[in-house]
């Protein structure tokens, strides 16, 4: 069978593949009936009869992508979109040297995205798959790539700075992923950019004013941007007025962020976001600024017209607030904190009382109030908090101290904390990602930030890739954020260059730890060799009934305060009055004989610094991958983005359009509730803390 035909038939896998091939011309495995691949349905060849294209979209083919396709070095185009391809993208395929169009959108691909090395690649579309991980900085040739479409995957990390060197990019679509970090300032280098879709991610920082290129830029090319979708991120700051200079702009979606100020009047144009409101009644009176974002202290279903005012005690400081206004009731905010961080095994400690509606909030564990019953401190260090830190905490108007260090929190540090009069915050020792919000970095007084004019994000938390003893910068104590090696955990506020499983107190350090582990292994090996020799000798003595036998040892050592341990394991000392029998769920009815052992009880032996336990905890990043304060829903159903941006109209349900048309008749999104917790008049008696005996791991005696 010819080589090209054999390679192409590697796409036919299993019975489903056979059924698929039987419905198409040429795709047969019978060597007697096989024809030249150039005559097959969906295969294109050049004048040399080399295969240059595989075009089989929407054909219900279920298969993995065979690495053998990498041998078709003449391939220029692969379009296998809207099928059921699963597994990873082989490196051999990504390295095809003449690839110009690679389209595998709407499949079930998993794994990470490999770099595509072809210097001719123009279109890369792997949207609507299940790809994970960070983007390679060299994902595509910067000189050739024109459309980069990665929407609706599970990609994370930051936007690589190398993207700003892709000067021929006309479309960037990275919406509905989990990207964090900031929008690169050098985005102005993308002189041909028309469509920018970064919505539904976790991007922070400001909207760079450099997104607008001067009209005097190279080659006389002005501002080509037509659509900017930045909605549903964590962006802060104000809306740059310079955006009004984008004379070709038709879509500007900014709602669902943490933006403040007002919408610049120069952006309040009837032509802007017009397609979103095209189904509204022409006679309806609409504030054109509300077409960009609802003003502060209002909210809307989609963050744009119609905007409804917040009712007391609700408040909203942001533009384009989606959903409801923020409730300022202290109990509701604390309840939300408990619910958002009580995922899994729950908080640690017998004194936790946050779940009890009868407990006065100022008596909550770790909560301190002033004389007016206003919450001023929340200290929940090492309480087993698991989940995300809700931004609503920032609306505790008198909160000065927030300590949630050494927990299992994931997600991001909410920029809403800027609204609280914080003087101390500690988020170290968690699994939080992203960056410290810039609005906190410029906040005067938090952890000494701004002292002597020194504003630094590291006062809040050490950035990813660095560590300090406290997890942040404390210059007075010579505690600086220092860089880690390549094995650094990707978390903010790290207190060491290590991964830590808190439940088992297991720490796997970086290069230094590997060295230590090797040394320990060598020492252990040196010890085990003579030990095995000695053990063999003692075994012979025991068999012969000599002085080294077990019976002889037991007889001679009773006067030396030895205790016989029937379980055959060495333990820490038993507490006074506690028997040395079986504890926990360990069974002594094992059919296998248990070797007996002995241990001596030293007097008044203190417990070790850290308890020992078995096992570990699995990563919780996937379980808690929701946005702080709200669920991360993709609103890819906004108005159709147009064919130039590779957005097909049939992929959009236009639910946002219909939502805007019907929202004018919706009810008020905020509700009146009491802002002061006065319903509980009597305070319960303080609970006596109970101390339980530690359960120590029994380690086999050597």
XYZ file of C-alpha atoms in Angstrom:
702
model
C 0.000 0.000 0.000
C 1.388 3.455 -0.870
C 2.800 5.373 2.051
C 0.422 8.386 1.925
C -2.617 6.138 1.859
C -1.350 4.131 4.824
C -0.758 7.307 6.811
C -4.227 8.681 6.068
C -5.896 5.407 6.970
C -4.404 5.710 10.459
C -7.324 8.101 11.026
C -9.689 5.150 10.653
C -9.760 3.577 14.112
C -12.001 0.855 15.472
C -15.433 -0.187 14.308
C -16.710 3.390 14.411
C -13.888 4.373 12.106
C -14.704 1.525 9.732
C -18.327 2.658 9.595
C -17.211 6.235 8.956
C -14.879 5.153 6.121
C -17.556 3.034 4.467
C -19.632 6.143 3.868
C -16.836 8.002 2.079
C -15.142 7.667 -1.257
C -11.696 6.109 -1.221
C -11.330 5.421 2.500
C -10.966 1.634 2.275
C -8.289 -0.572 3.797
C -8.508 -3.314 1.191
C -5.204 -3.105 -0.714
C -6.830 -4.595 -3.791
C -9.379 -1.773 -3.933
C -7.302 1.137 -2.670
C -6.985 4.140 -4.943
C -4.609 7.048 -4.969
C -5.225 9.279 -1.944
C -5.748 12.308 -4.177
C -9.069 10.801 -5.286
C -10.348 10.322 -1.748
C -13.165 12.404 -0.343
C -11.748 15.283 1.743
C -8.161 14.915 0.464
C -6.479 17.513 -1.735
C -3.189 17.157 -3.604
C -0.845 19.440 -5.517
C 0.486 18.951 -9.046
C 3.095 16.536 -7.713
C 0.341 14.342 -6.250
C 1.493 15.143 -2.730
C -1.226 15.439 -0.106
C -1.562 19.118 0.838
C -4.932 19.188 2.635
C -7.149 17.049 4.852
C -10.615 18.611 4.870
C -13.155 16.455 6.723
C -15.127 18.831 9.000
C -18.451 17.916 10.597
C -18.178 14.257 9.604
C -18.684 12.508 12.985
C -15.231 10.926 12.893
C -14.211 9.598 16.308
C -10.465 9.020 16.664
C -7.220 10.219 18.133
C -4.860 12.311 16.012
C -2.191 9.859 14.823
C 1.386 11.063 15.032
C 1.902 9.446 11.595
C 0.270 12.520 10.042
C 3.540 14.280 10.798
C 5.066 12.333 7.901
C 2.884 14.181 5.383
C 5.368 17.031 5.185
C 3.574 18.680 2.262
C 0.429 19.284 4.303
C -0.692 22.902 4.256
C -4.184 22.625 5.637
C -5.870 20.440 8.228
C -9.562 21.055 8.810
C -11.035 18.345 11.001
C -13.300 20.652 12.982
C -16.585 19.631 14.587
C -15.741 15.969 14.919
C -15.013 13.751 17.926
C -11.216 13.812 18.016
C -9.888 13.120 21.502
C -6.494 12.758 23.131
C -3.606 15.143 22.632
C -2.190 17.029 19.666
C 0.985 15.127 18.657
C 4.168 17.148 18.507
C 4.920 15.600 15.103
C 1.742 17.141 13.681
C 2.406 20.535 15.285
C 5.843 20.545 13.644
C 4.628 20.081 10.065
C 6.831 22.560 8.190
C 4.368 23.810 5.558
C 1.220 24.110 7.670
C -0.853 27.224 6.891
C -4.247 26.413 8.416
C -4.782 24.175 11.433
C -8.440 23.900 12.423
C -9.544 21.356 15.002
C -12.179 23.416 16.759
C -15.126 21.810 18.510
C -13.632 18.421 19.294
C -12.655 16.765 22.586
C -8.915 17.315 22.579
C -7.128 17.263 25.919
C -3.612 17.854 27.217
C -1.452 20.903 26.656
C -0.958 22.914 23.512
C 2.337 22.222 21.695
C 4.239 24.929 19.780
C 3.420 25.082 16.082
C 6.723 25.582 14.301
C 5.632 26.244 10.720
C 6.764 29.692 9.573
C 3.804 29.711 7.187
C 1.024 29.150 9.728
C -1.699 31.783 9.334
C -4.735 30.357 11.146
C -4.647 28.320 14.350
C -8.104 27.396 15.638
C -8.353 24.870 18.459
C -11.387 26.446 20.137
C -14.119 24.534 21.965
C -11.933 21.690 23.196
C -10.727 20.646 26.657
C -7.093 21.751 26.416
C -5.363 22.671 29.656
C -2.135 24.226 30.905
C -0.236 27.335 29.993
C 0.386 28.671 26.516
C 3.885 28.158 25.115
C 5.574 31.465 24.370
C 6.403 30.166 20.899
C 2.922 28.883 20.129
C 3.124 30.113 16.523
C 5.462 31.952 14.209
C 5.195 35.684 15.019
C 5.832 36.639 11.400
C 3.012 34.596 9.842
C 0.149 34.031 12.300
C -2.983 36.046 11.469
C -5.758 34.392 13.476
C -5.206 32.828 16.907
C -8.444 31.302 18.178
C -8.253 29.488 21.525
C -11.674 30.225 23.019
C -13.602 27.911 25.334
C -10.884 25.599 26.600
C -9.415 25.246 30.091
C -6.179 27.089 29.422
C -4.634 29.151 32.213
C -1.545 31.157 33.042
C -0.784 34.595 31.688
C -0.878 36.038 28.192
C 2.665 35.475 26.877
C 4.550 38.684 26.165
C 5.604 37.111 22.875
C 2.053 37.622 21.594
C 2.801 41.306 21.194
C 5.434 40.406 18.592
C 2.866 38.761 16.305
C 2.589 41.859 14.184
C 0.305 40.314 11.555
C -2.363 39.208 14.009
C -5.824 40.362 13.001
C -7.808 38.216 15.460
C -7.043 37.138 19.017
C -9.745 35.035 20.629
C -8.862 33.704 24.083
C -12.295 34.071 25.655
C -13.841 31.639 28.155
C -10.621 30.196 29.582
C -8.865 30.800 32.897
C -6.162 33.273 31.885
C -4.934 35.608 34.607
C -2.355 38.365 34.913
C -2.605 41.586 32.961
C -3.158 42.670 29.370
C 0.322 43.388 27.968
C 1.079 47.084 27.483
C 2.875 46.304 24.227
C -0.395 45.310 22.602
C 0.043 48.447 20.506
C 2.598 46.483 18.448
C -0.271 44.554 16.879
C -0.775 47.072 14.106
C -3.235 44.896 12.135
C -5.408 43.835 15.085
C -9.136 44.060 14.346
C -10.803 41.674 16.783
C -9.745 41.305 20.429
C -11.708 38.785 22.489
C -10.404 38.284 26.040
C -13.746 38.020 27.863
C -14.663 35.480 30.547
C -11.210 35.052 32.061
C -9.519 36.246 35.254
C -7.513 39.140 33.813
C -6.566 41.824 36.330
C -4.919 45.217 36.262
C -5.897 48.146 34.070
C -7.094 48.441 30.496
C -3.910 49.652 28.789
C -4.309 52.934 26.972
C -1.704 51.589 24.539
C -4.460 49.483 23.029
C -4.970 52.506 20.766
C -2.261 53.068 18.188
C -1.422 56.599 17.080
C -2.624 57.423 13.568
C 0.966 58.299 12.705
C 2.140 54.722 13.284
C 4.107 52.693 10.771
C 2.982 52.400 7.156
C 0.265 54.948 7.715
C -1.984 52.298 9.298
C -4.336 53.784 11.844
C -6.591 52.102 14.390
C -8.156 49.000 12.899
C -9.804 47.624 16.042
C -13.477 46.913 15.440
C -14.410 44.733 18.406
C -13.051 44.696 21.961
C -14.558 42.137 24.313
C -13.158 42.408 27.838
C -16.309 41.694 29.836
C -16.426 39.296 32.790
C -12.858 39.642 34.009
C -11.327 41.232 37.112
C -10.070 44.422 35.451
C -9.871 47.547 37.601
C -9.112 51.227 37.106
C -11.076 53.469 34.779
C -12.154 53.285 31.147
C -9.456 54.992 29.043
C -10.930 57.956 27.204
C -8.442 57.280 24.404
C -10.692 54.413 23.267
C -12.849 57.066 21.613
C -10.111 57.459 19.008
C -10.908 54.009 17.594
C -13.044 55.273 14.729
C -13.809 51.755 13.419
C -14.953 50.427 16.800
C -18.435 48.876 16.806
C -18.315 46.625 19.914
C -16.926 47.595 23.314
C -17.979 45.200 26.091
C -16.507 46.077 29.480
C -19.196 45.075 31.974
C -18.689 42.486 34.697
C -15.310 43.868 35.804
C -14.130 46.005 38.735
C -13.952 49.285 36.812
C -14.737 52.570 38.548
C -15.355 56.187 37.555
C -17.688 56.977 34.684
C -18.029 56.084 31.021
C -16.231 58.804 28.983
C -18.878 60.843 27.171
C -16.962 60.511 23.896
C -17.775 56.789 23.957
C -21.519 57.294 24.406
C -22.329 56.813 20.740
C -25.400 55.275 19.151
C -23.205 53.250 16.817
C -21.315 51.552 19.662
C -22.732 48.167 20.766
C -25.611 48.849 18.377
C -25.981 45.207 17.356
C -26.642 44.222 20.956
C -29.578 46.603 21.255
C -31.024 46.186 17.780
C -34.087 44.338 19.074
C -35.117 47.049 21.533
C -38.108 49.267 20.908
C -36.982 52.246 18.832
C -39.076 54.557 21.022
C -37.409 53.382 24.229
C -35.401 56.114 25.909
C -31.883 54.752 26.378
C -28.877 56.495 27.907
C -26.117 55.775 25.380
C -23.493 55.663 28.149
C -25.478 52.810 29.686
C -24.954 50.900 26.450
C -21.285 50.627 27.475
C -21.717 49.999 31.209
C -24.230 50.757 33.918
C -23.064 53.520 36.302
C -21.951 52.955 39.887
C -24.626 52.124 42.473
C -26.748 50.415 39.837
C -26.872 46.892 38.474
C -28.322 45.008 35.521
C -28.763 41.491 34.262
C -25.969 41.992 31.723
C -24.288 45.064 33.209
C -25.715 47.346 30.504
C -29.070 49.013 29.804
C -31.564 48.797 31.473
C -29.784 49.717 34.728
C -31.619 49.509 38.058
C -30.553 51.514 41.140
C -29.300 49.796 44.292
C -31.602 50.061 47.304
C -30.286 50.468 50.848
C -28.435 48.694 52.432
C -27.104 47.516 49.065
C -24.288 49.257 47.262
C -22.143 48.889 44.146
C -19.014 50.981 43.458
C -18.366 49.471 40.002
C -19.341 50.189 36.437
C -21.274 47.495 34.602
C -22.300 45.494 37.664
C -23.986 42.246 36.619
C -26.607 40.623 38.801
C -27.378 42.148 42.184
C -25.862 44.990 44.117
C -23.612 44.105 47.055
C -25.334 43.523 50.386
C -23.623 45.479 53.183
C -25.199 43.440 55.972
C -22.335 42.113 58.097
C -23.902 38.762 58.933
C -24.636 38.029 55.293
C -21.067 38.886 54.310
C -19.643 36.624 57.032
C -22.062 33.849 56.077
C -20.856 34.151 52.496
C -17.246 33.890 53.690
C -18.109 30.720 55.599
C -20.044 29.153 52.723
C -17.345 29.991 50.150
C -14.526 28.497 52.221
C -16.281 25.570 53.892
C -15.894 23.189 50.970
C -14.859 19.616 51.582
C -13.912 18.619 55.117
C -14.965 21.897 56.725
C -13.088 24.257 59.008
C -10.729 22.993 61.710
C -11.450 23.367 65.406
C -14.193 22.412 67.843
C -14.815 26.078 68.590
C -16.086 26.914 65.084
C -19.546 28.440 65.460
C -20.052 30.334 62.197
C -22.783 27.922 61.122
C -24.946 28.719 64.165
C -27.558 31.371 63.365
C -28.115 31.943 67.087
C -24.536 33.075 67.676
C -23.900 36.804 67.674
C -21.495 37.703 64.849
C -19.047 39.359 67.225
C -18.777 35.984 68.991
C -17.841 34.153 65.793
C -14.537 32.311 66.103
C -11.720 34.620 65.025
C -13.936 37.722 64.744
C -13.345 40.902 66.736
C -15.769 43.840 66.846
C -15.563 47.388 68.155
C -17.911 48.928 70.713
C -20.508 49.483 67.984
C -20.510 45.799 66.989
C -18.736 46.564 63.724
C -16.383 43.824 62.532
C -12.807 45.106 62.688
C -10.754 41.883 62.660
C -11.044 38.434 61.071
C -8.290 36.031 62.119
C -8.671 32.527 60.660
C -5.095 31.346 60.359
C -4.687 27.585 59.808
C -8.399 26.849 60.129
C -8.677 24.569 57.114
C -10.463 27.065 54.884
C -10.992 25.508 51.454
C -12.496 27.380 48.530
C -12.291 30.960 47.330
C -12.060 34.209 49.252
C -15.202 36.192 48.389
C -14.684 39.802 47.397
C -17.656 40.863 49.519
C -15.324 40.915 52.539
C -14.059 44.214 51.175
C -17.444 45.741 51.949
C -16.999 45.288 55.696
C -16.639 49.013 56.216
C -14.568 48.873 59.406
C -12.405 45.818 58.749
C -8.770 46.494 59.694
C -7.228 43.017 59.957
C -7.732 40.009 57.689
C -5.609 36.929 58.379
C -6.491 33.811 56.356
C -2.946 32.469 56.106
C -1.941 28.796 56.084
C -5.205 27.481 54.672
C -6.223 25.781 51.415
C -7.695 28.810 49.637
C -7.586 28.891 45.850
C -8.625 31.459 43.281
C -7.404 35.046 43.383
C -6.930 37.870 45.861
C -10.088 39.966 45.344
C -9.532 43.591 44.402
C -12.691 44.443 46.399
C -10.486 44.469 49.506
C -9.495 47.987 48.479
C -12.758 49.315 49.983
C -12.006 48.116 53.533
C -9.750 50.265 55.782
C -7.269 47.420 56.097
C -3.990 47.944 57.911
C -2.967 44.262 57.938
C -3.667 41.412 55.537
C -2.097 37.951 55.371
C -2.997 35.503 52.590
C 0.274 33.556 52.684
C 0.498 29.790 52.727
C -2.516 29.180 50.493
C -2.927 28.075 46.863
C -3.960 31.395 45.407
C -2.870 32.317 41.895
C -2.645 35.333 39.652
C -1.221 38.610 40.877
C -1.906 41.009 43.702
C -4.560 43.447 42.414
C -2.920 46.723 41.463
C -5.554 48.614 43.446
C -4.202 46.940 46.593
C -0.606 47.611 45.590
C -1.389 51.322 45.610
C -3.364 51.154 48.878
C -1.762 53.275 51.599
C -1.067 51.613 54.923
C -1.710 47.903 54.305
C 1.211 46.010 55.895
C 3.198 49.256 55.846
C 2.643 49.760 52.129
C 3.380 53.297 51.013
C 5.738 54.021 53.890
C 8.291 56.601 52.784
C 6.611 56.584 49.403
C 7.396 52.885 48.815
C 4.377 51.226 47.230
C 5.033 47.592 46.430
C 2.752 44.632 45.681
C 5.145 42.436 47.661
C 3.927 44.107 50.860
C 0.695 42.212 50.273
C 2.088 38.871 49.033
C 5.210 37.540 47.371
C 4.578 37.018 43.651
C 4.499 33.580 42.067
C 8.026 32.209 41.748
C 9.294 33.842 44.940
C 9.031 33.216 48.680
C 9.811 34.674 52.083
C 9.425 33.489 55.669
C 6.203 35.462 56.031
C 5.030 35.096 52.454
C 5.397 38.836 51.869
C 7.891 41.675 52.055
C 8.820 42.959 55.529
C 11.926 45.150 55.068
C 12.214 45.911 58.813
C 12.755 42.203 59.487
C 15.000 41.620 56.456
C 12.289 39.352 55.109
C 12.436 39.752 51.342
C 10.715 37.902 48.522
C 13.466 35.736 47.026
C 13.333 33.769 43.757
C 12.784 30.019 43.770
C 14.075 27.395 41.389
C 12.242 25.633 38.559
C 10.225 23.438 40.941
C 8.426 26.438 42.408
C 4.729 25.956 43.267
C 2.592 28.403 41.263
C 1.112 30.209 44.248
C 1.046 33.702 45.658
C 2.466 34.312 49.105
C 4.654 31.210 49.297
C 6.559 30.788 52.550
C 9.016 28.294 51.053
C 10.089 26.932 47.688
C 8.103 23.774 48.166
C 4.850 21.989 47.656
C 3.128 21.310 50.942
C 0.450 18.789 51.825
C -0.694 20.256 55.096
C -2.678 17.308 56.315
C 0.328 15.046 56.321
C 2.908 17.767 56.932
C 4.759 16.465 53.871
C 7.094 18.943 52.205
C 8.826 18.238 48.890
C 11.335 20.997 48.361
C 13.108 22.200 45.270
C 16.746 21.599 44.247
C 17.885 21.882 47.846
C 15.334 19.290 48.909
C 16.426 16.875 46.202
C 19.997 17.156 47.469
C 18.910 16.539 51.065
C 16.820 13.545 49.987
C 19.825 12.041 48.188
C 22.032 12.461 51.245
C 19.397 10.851 53.469
C 19.080 7.961 51.040
C 22.833 7.360 51.148
C 22.859 7.408 54.957
C 19.870 5.087 55.074
C 21.553 2.643 52.699
C 24.744 2.699 54.757
C 22.693 1.875 57.846
C 20.596 -0.878 56.276
C 23.528 -3.047 55.122
C 24.975 -3.740 58.609
C 21.431 -3.868 60.010
C 20.463 -6.705 57.662
C 23.616 -8.619 58.625
C 22.882 -8.108 62.332
C 19.251 -9.102 61.863
C 20.245 -12.379 60.195
C 22.616 -13.136 63.080
C 19.956 -12.419 65.720
C 17.452 -14.553 63.860
C 19.845 -17.502 64.085
C 20.261 -16.854 67.817
C 16.472 -16.721 68.309
C 16.049 -20.027 66.516
C 18.666 -21.582 68.776
C 17.010 -20.137 71.916
C 20.103 -18.276 73.057
C 20.388 -15.042 74.950
C 19.250 -13.087 71.929
C 15.860 -14.773 71.764
C 12.641 -12.808 72.231
C 11.734 -14.663 75.408
C 15.119 -13.923 76.903
C 14.892 -10.243 76.016
C 11.429 -9.941 77.553
C 12.522 -11.644 80.737
C 15.650 -9.561 81.228
C 14.141 -6.172 80.391
C 11.000 -6.101 82.537
C 12.895 -4.401 85.323
C 14.009 -1.686 82.897
C 10.492 -0.258 82.295
C 9.893 -1.966 78.951
C 6.337 -2.640 77.814
C 5.308 -5.503 75.589
C 3.533 -4.295 72.448
C 1.342 -6.997 70.959
C 0.724 -5.029 67.770
C 4.332 -5.293 66.705
C 4.786 -1.563 66.083
C 6.680 1.167 67.813
C 4.563 4.070 69.059
C 4.929 7.313 70.890
C 4.279 7.046 74.639
C 0.747 6.258 75.711
C -1.019 8.882 77.778
C -1.507 8.271 81.486
C -4.192 5.739 82.058
C -4.355 4.717 78.379
C -3.837 1.113 77.512
C -1.457 -0.029 74.860
C -4.162 -1.991 73.068
C -5.399 -1.515 69.540
C -6.647 1.992 68.713
C -8.460 3.459 65.770
C -9.601 1.150 63.030
C -6.513 -1.010 62.816
C -7.279 -4.674 63.071
C -5.266 -7.206 65.031
C -6.987 -10.141 63.359
C -4.643 -10.300 60.424
C -3.954 -13.834 59.260
C -0.314 -12.966 58.696
C 1.789 -13.402 61.866
C 2.808 -10.099 63.426
C 6.362 -9.780 64.655
C 6.445 -8.678 68.280
C 8.469 -5.692 69.367
C 9.310 -3.708 72.479
C 9.840 -0.100 73.309
C 10.955 1.780 76.365
C 8.905 4.671 77.717
C 11.031 7.714 78.507
C 9.837 9.947 81.294
C 7.810 13.072 80.422
C 8.621 12.937 76.722
C 7.120 15.952 74.953
C 5.264 15.426 71.659
C 7.107 16.305 68.463
C 6.663 19.681 66.838
C 4.452 18.265 64.096
C 2.133 15.231 64.279
C 2.753 12.419 61.837
C 0.021 11.041 59.638
C -0.345 8.923 56.555
C -1.418 9.848 53.054
C -1.935 13.248 51.551
C -4.483 15.467 49.946
C -5.143 15.750 46.248
C -4.935 19.018 44.412
C -8.004 21.170 44.880
C -7.376 23.568 42.011
C -9.864 21.873 39.692
C -12.486 21.465 42.396
C -12.423 25.129 43.296
C -11.785 26.774 39.921
C -14.609 29.281 40.383
C -14.201 33.034 40.357
C -14.026 34.812 43.703
C -17.435 36.227 44.441
C -19.319 34.830 41.479
C -19.536 31.808 39.273
C -17.462 31.819 36.128
C -20.033 31.517 33.395
C -19.151 32.029 29.773
C -21.286 34.550 27.985
C -20.203 33.603 24.508
C -23.805 34.089 23.453
C -23.399 37.824 22.915
C -24.144 39.273 19.513
C -22.420 37.473 16.655
C -18.852 38.581 16.195
C -18.752 38.476 12.421
C -17.020 36.277 9.886
C -13.838 38.307 9.903
C -13.297 37.157 13.444
C -14.092 33.563 12.569
C -17.305 33.794 14.574
C -20.130 31.896 12.931
C -23.624 33.203 13.544
C -24.999 29.745 14.229
C -22.643 29.407 17.222
C -24.414 32.243 18.995
C -27.826 31.886 20.587
C -28.147 35.650 20.991
C -29.449 35.177 24.512
C -27.818 38.428 25.551
C -29.817 40.304 22.930
C -33.071 38.800 24.113
C -32.006 39.392 27.706
C -31.468 43.062 27.007
C -34.829 43.341 25.332
C -36.694 41.759 28.218
C -34.703 43.132 31.158
C -36.607 46.410 31.130
C -39.591 44.591 32.594
C -37.597 42.670 35.197
C -37.892 43.235 38.924
C -35.455 45.232 41.040
C -32.289 43.212 41.479
C -31.631 44.394 45.054
C -33.597 43.730 48.207
C -34.070 45.646 51.431
C -32.704 43.884 54.473
C -31.615 45.073 57.877
C -28.006 46.203 57.947
C -27.500 45.814 61.694
C -27.573 42.410 63.399
C -29.863 43.405 66.262
C -32.138 40.374 66.184
C -29.941 38.503 68.661
C -30.179 40.262 71.989
C -28.549 37.821 74.314
C -25.067 36.569 73.746
C -24.377 32.892 74.476
C -21.889 31.880 77.110
C -18.410 31.396 75.669
C -17.637 27.785 74.864
C -14.836 25.991 76.668
C -12.234 24.829 74.193
C -11.896 21.086 74.108
C -8.520 19.493 73.576
C -8.445 16.037 72.069
C -5.614 13.594 72.252
C -3.500 13.517 69.133
C -3.598 10.290 67.119
C -0.043 9.506 66.167
C 0.997 7.301 63.303
C 2.384 3.957 64.367
C 5.627 3.372 62.524
C 7.075 -0.164 62.178
C 9.937 -0.682 64.561
C 13.353 -1.237 63.010
